Amino acid sequence: MTFAWKAAGITYNRYLAVAARVVRRSLKEDKRLIAERRGNQELRFAKWTNGKQGEIKNLAQANQAAAVESAATGGQ
């Protein structure tokens, strides 16, 4: 017996994201707004070199910049 999310061809993390969105949308207006704000997260990272922390960057912005750079160089 396979799990429904596996049979649908999605990852478990994607399944959890969809389930969380469905639950948030089913809440009453006041609770829904609070839950939606909690669902938006901002991830940041820093590259460490020689034991020193580098600049802290926003993950979404870094991914977008990398995608633009990759497209400009032809994916090389």
Coordinates of N, CA, C and O in Angstrom, one line a residue:
M1 N 0.8 -1.2 0.0 CA 0.0 0.0 0.0 C 0.9 1.2 0.0 O 1.8 1.4 0.8
T2 N 0.7 2.1 -1.0 CA 1.5 3.3 -1.0 C 0.7 4.5 -0.4 O -0.5 4.5 -0.4
F3 N 1.4 5.5 0.0 CA 0.8 6.7 0.5 C 0.2 7.5 -0.6 O 0.7 7.5 -1.7
A4 N -0.8 8.2 -0.3 CA -1.5 9.0 -1.3 C -0.6 10.1 -1.9 O -0.6 10.3 -3.1
W5 N 0.2 10.7 -1.1 CA 1.1 11.7 -1.6 C 2.2 11.1 -2.6 O 2.5 11.7 -3.6
K6 N 2.6 9.9 -2.3 CA 3.5 9.2 -3.1 C 2.9 8.8 -4.5 O 3.5 8.9 -5.5
A7 N 1.7 8.3 -4.3 CA 0.9 7.9 -5.5 C 0.6 9.1 -6.4 O 0.6 9.0 -7.7
A8 N 0.5 10.3 -5.8 CA 0.2 11.5 -6.6 C 1.5 12.1 -7.2 O 1.4 13.0 -8.1
G9 N 2.6 11.5 -6.8 CA 3.9 11.9 -7.4 C 4.4 13.2 -6.9 O 5.2 13.9 -7.5
I10 N 4.1 13.5 -5.6 CA 4.7 14.7 -4.9 C 5.5 14.3 -3.8 O 5.4 13.2 -3.3
T11 N 6.4 15.2 -3.3 CA 7.2 14.9 -2.2 C 6.4 15.0 -0.9 O 5.4 15.7 -0.9
Y12 N 7.0 14.5 0.2 CA 6.3 14.6 1.5 C 6.3 16.0 1.9 O 5.2 16.5 2.5
N13 N 7.3 16.8 1.7 CA 7.3 18.2 2.1 C 6.3 19.0 1.3 O 5.6 19.8 1.9
R14 N 6.1 18.7 0.0 CA 5.1 19.4 -0.8 C 3.7 19.0 -0.2 O 2.8 19.8 -0.2
Y15 N 3.5 17.7 0.1 CA 2.2 17.2 0.7 C 1.9 18.0 2.0 O 0.8 18.5 2.2
L16 N 2.9 18.2 2.8 CA 2.7 18.9 4.1 C 2.3 20.4 3.8 O 1.5 20.9 4.5
A17 N 3.0 21.0 2.8 CA 2.7 22.4 2.5 C 1.3 22.5 2.0 O 0.5 23.5 2.4
V18 N 0.8 21.6 1.2 CA -0.6 21.6 0.6 C -1.6 21.4 1.8 O -2.5 22.2 1.9
A19 N -1.3 20.5 2.6 CA -2.2 20.2 3.8 C -2.3 21.4 4.7 O -3.3 21.8 5.2
A20 N -1.1 22.0 5.0 CA -1.1 23.2 5.9 C -1.9 24.3 5.2 O -2.7 25.0 5.9
R21 N -1.8 24.5 3.9 CA -2.5 25.6 3.2 C -4.0 25.3 3.3 O -4.8 26.3 3.5
V22 N -4.4 24.1 3.1 CA -5.8 23.7 3.2 C -6.4 24.0 4.6 O -7.5 24.6 4.7
V23 N -5.6 23.6 5.6 CA -6.1 23.9 7.0 C -6.2 25.4 7.3 O -7.2 25.8 7.8
R24 N -5.2 26.1 6.8 CA -5.2 27.6 7.1 C -6.4 28.2 6.4 O -7.1 29.1 6.9
R25 N -6.7 27.8 5.2 CA -7.8 28.4 4.4 C -9.2 28.0 5.0 O -10.2 28.7 4.7
S26 N -9.3 26.9 5.8 CA -10.5 26.5 6.3 C -10.9 27.2 7.6 O -12.0 27.0 8.1
L27 N -9.9 27.9 8.2 CA -10.2 28.6 9.4 C -11.1 29.9 9.2 O -11.1 30.4 8.1
K28 N -11.7 30.3 10.3 CA -12.4 31.6 10.3 C -11.5 32.7 10.1 O -10.3 32.6 10.3
E29 N -12.0 33.8 9.6 CA -11.2 35.0 9.1 C -10.1 35.4 10.1 O -8.9 35.5 9.7
D30 N -10.5 35.7 11.4 CA -9.5 36.2 12.3 C -8.4 35.2 12.6 O -7.2 35.5 12.6
K31 N -8.7 33.9 12.8 CA -7.7 32.9 13.0 C -6.9 32.6 11.7 O -5.7 32.3 11.8
R32 N -7.5 32.7 10.6 CA -6.9 32.4 9.3 C -5.8 33.4 9.1 O -4.7 33.1 8.6
L33 N -6.0 34.7 9.3 CA -5.0 35.7 9.1 C -3.8 35.5 10.0 O -2.6 35.7 9.5
I34 N -4.0 35.1 11.2 CA -2.9 34.8 12.1 C -2.1 33.6 11.6 O -0.9 33.7 11.6
A35 N -2.8 32.6 11.2 CA -2.1 31.4 10.7 C -1.4 31.6 9.4 O -0.3 31.1 9.2
E36 N -1.9 32.4 8.5 CA -1.2 32.7 7.3 C 0.0 33.5 7.5 O 1.0 33.3 6.9
R37 N 0.0 34.5 8.5 CA 1.2 35.2 8.8 C 2.3 34.3 9.3 O 3.5 34.4 9.1
R38 N 1.9 33.3 10.1 CA 2.8 32.4 10.7 C 3.4 31.5 9.6 O 4.5 31.0 9.7
G39 N 2.6 31.2 8.6 CA 3.1 30.3 7.5 C 4.1 31.0 6.6 O 4.9 30.3 5.9
N40 N 4.2 32.3 6.6 CA 5.2 33.0 5.8 C 6.5 33.1 6.6 O 6.6 33.7 7.6
Q41 N 7.5 32.4 6.1 CA 8.8 32.4 6.8 C 9.9 33.0 5.9 O 9.9 32.9 4.7
E42 N 10.8 33.6 6.5 CA 12.0 34.1 5.8 C 13.2 33.4 6.2 O 13.6 33.4 7.4
L43 N 13.8 32.7 5.3 CA 15.0 31.9 5.7 C 16.3 32.7 5.2 O 16.3 33.3 4.2
R44 N 17.2 32.6 6.1 CA 18.5 33.3 5.8 C 19.7 32.3 6.0 O 19.5 31.4 6.8
F45 N 20.8 32.6 5.4 CA 21.9 31.7 5.5 C 23.2 32.6 5.4 O 23.2 33.7 5.0
A46 N 24.3 32.0 5.9 CA 25.6 32.6 5.8 C 26.6 31.6 5.4 O 26.6 30.5 5.9
K47 N 27.5 31.9 4.5 CA 28.6 31.0 4.2 C 29.8 31.3 5.1 O 30.2 32.4 5.4
W48 N 30.3 30.2 5.7 CA 31.4 30.2 6.6 C 32.7 29.9 5.8 O 32.7 28.9 5.1
T49 N 33.7 30.7 6.0 CA 35.0 30.4 5.4 C 36.1 30.6 6.5 O 36.2 31.7 7.1
N50 N 36.9 29.6 6.6 CA 38.0 29.7 7.6 C 37.5 30.1 9.0 O 38.2 30.8 9.7
G51 N 36.4 29.5 9.4 CA 35.9 29.8 10.7 C 35.2 31.1 10.9 O 34.9 31.5 12.0
K52 N 35.1 31.9 9.9 CA 34.5 33.2 9.9 C 33.1 33.2 9.2 O 33.1 32.7 8.1
Q53 N 32.1 33.8 9.8 CA 30.8 33.9 9.2 C 30.8 35.0 8.1 O 31.2 36.1 8.4
G54 N 30.3 34.7 7.0 CA 30.2 35.7 5.9 C 28.9 36.5 6.0 O 28.2 36.4 7.0
E55 N 28.6 37.1 4.9 CA 27.4 38.0 4.9 C 26.1 37.1 5.0 O 26.0 36.1 4.4
I56 N 25.2 37.6 5.8 CA 23.9 36.9 6.0 C 23.0 37.3 4.8 O 22.8 38.5 4.6
K57 N 22.5 36.3 4.1 CA 21.7 36.6 2.9 C 20.3 35.9 3.0 O 20.2 34.9 3.7
N58 N 19.3 36.5 2.4 CA 18.0 35.9 2.3 C 18.0 34.8 1.3 O 18.5 35.0 0.2
L59 N 17.5 33.6 1.7 CA 17.6 32.4 0.8 C 16.8 32.6 -0.5 O 17.2 32.3 -1.5
A60 N 15.6 33.2 -0.4 CA 14.7 33.4 -1.6 C 15.4 34.3 -2.6 O 15.4 34.0 -3.8
Q61 N 16.0 35.4 -2.1 CA 16.6 36.3 -3.0 C 17.9 35.7 -3.6 O 18.2 35.9 -4.8
A62 N 18.6 34.9 -2.8 CA 19.8 34.3 -3.3 C 19.5 33.3 -4.4 O 20.2 33.1 -5.4
N63 N 18.4 32.5 -4.2 CA 18.0 31.5 -5.2 C 17.6 32.2 -6.4 O 17.9 31.7 -7.5
Q64 N 16.8 33.3 -6.3 CA 16.4 34.1 -7.5 C 17.6 34.6 -8.3 O 17.6 34.5 -9.5
A65 N 18.6 35.2 -7.6 CA 19.8 35.7 -8.2 C 20.5 34.6 -8.9 O 21.0 34.8 -10.0
A66 N 20.6 33.4 -8.3 CA 21.3 32.3 -8.9 C 20.6 31.8 -10.1 O 21.3 31.4 -11.1
A67 N 19.3 31.8 -10.1 CA 18.5 31.4 -11.3 C 18.7 32.3 -12.4 O 18.9 31.9 -13.6
V68 N 18.7 33.6 -12.1 CA 19.0 34.6 -13.2 C 20.4 34.5 -13.8 O 20.6 34.5 -15.0
E69 N 21.3 34.3 -12.9 CA 22.7 34.1 -13.3 C 22.9 32.9 -14.2 O 23.6 32.9 -15.2
S70 N 22.2 31.8 -13.7 CA 22.3 30.5 -14.5 C 21.6 30.7 -15.9 O 22.2 30.2 -16.9
A71 N 20.5 31.4 -15.9 CA 19.9 31.6 -17.2 C 20.7 32.5 -18.1 O 20.7 32.2 -19.3
A72 N 21.4 33.4 -17.6 CA 22.2 34.3 -18.4 C 23.4 33.6 -18.9 O 23.9 33.9 -20.0
T73 N 24.0 32.6 -18.2 CA 25.1 31.9 -18.7 C 24.7 30.6 -19.4 O 25.6 29.8 -19.8
G74 N 23.5 30.4 -19.6 CA 23.0 29.2 -20.3 C 23.0 28.0 -19.5 O 23.1 26.9 -20.1
G75 N 22.9 28.1 -18.2 CA 22.9 26.9 -17.3 C 24.2 26.2 -17.1 O 24.3 25.1 -16.7
Q76 N 25.3 26.9 -17.5 CA 26.6 26.3 -17.4 C 27.1 26.4 -16.0 O 27.3 27.3 -15.3

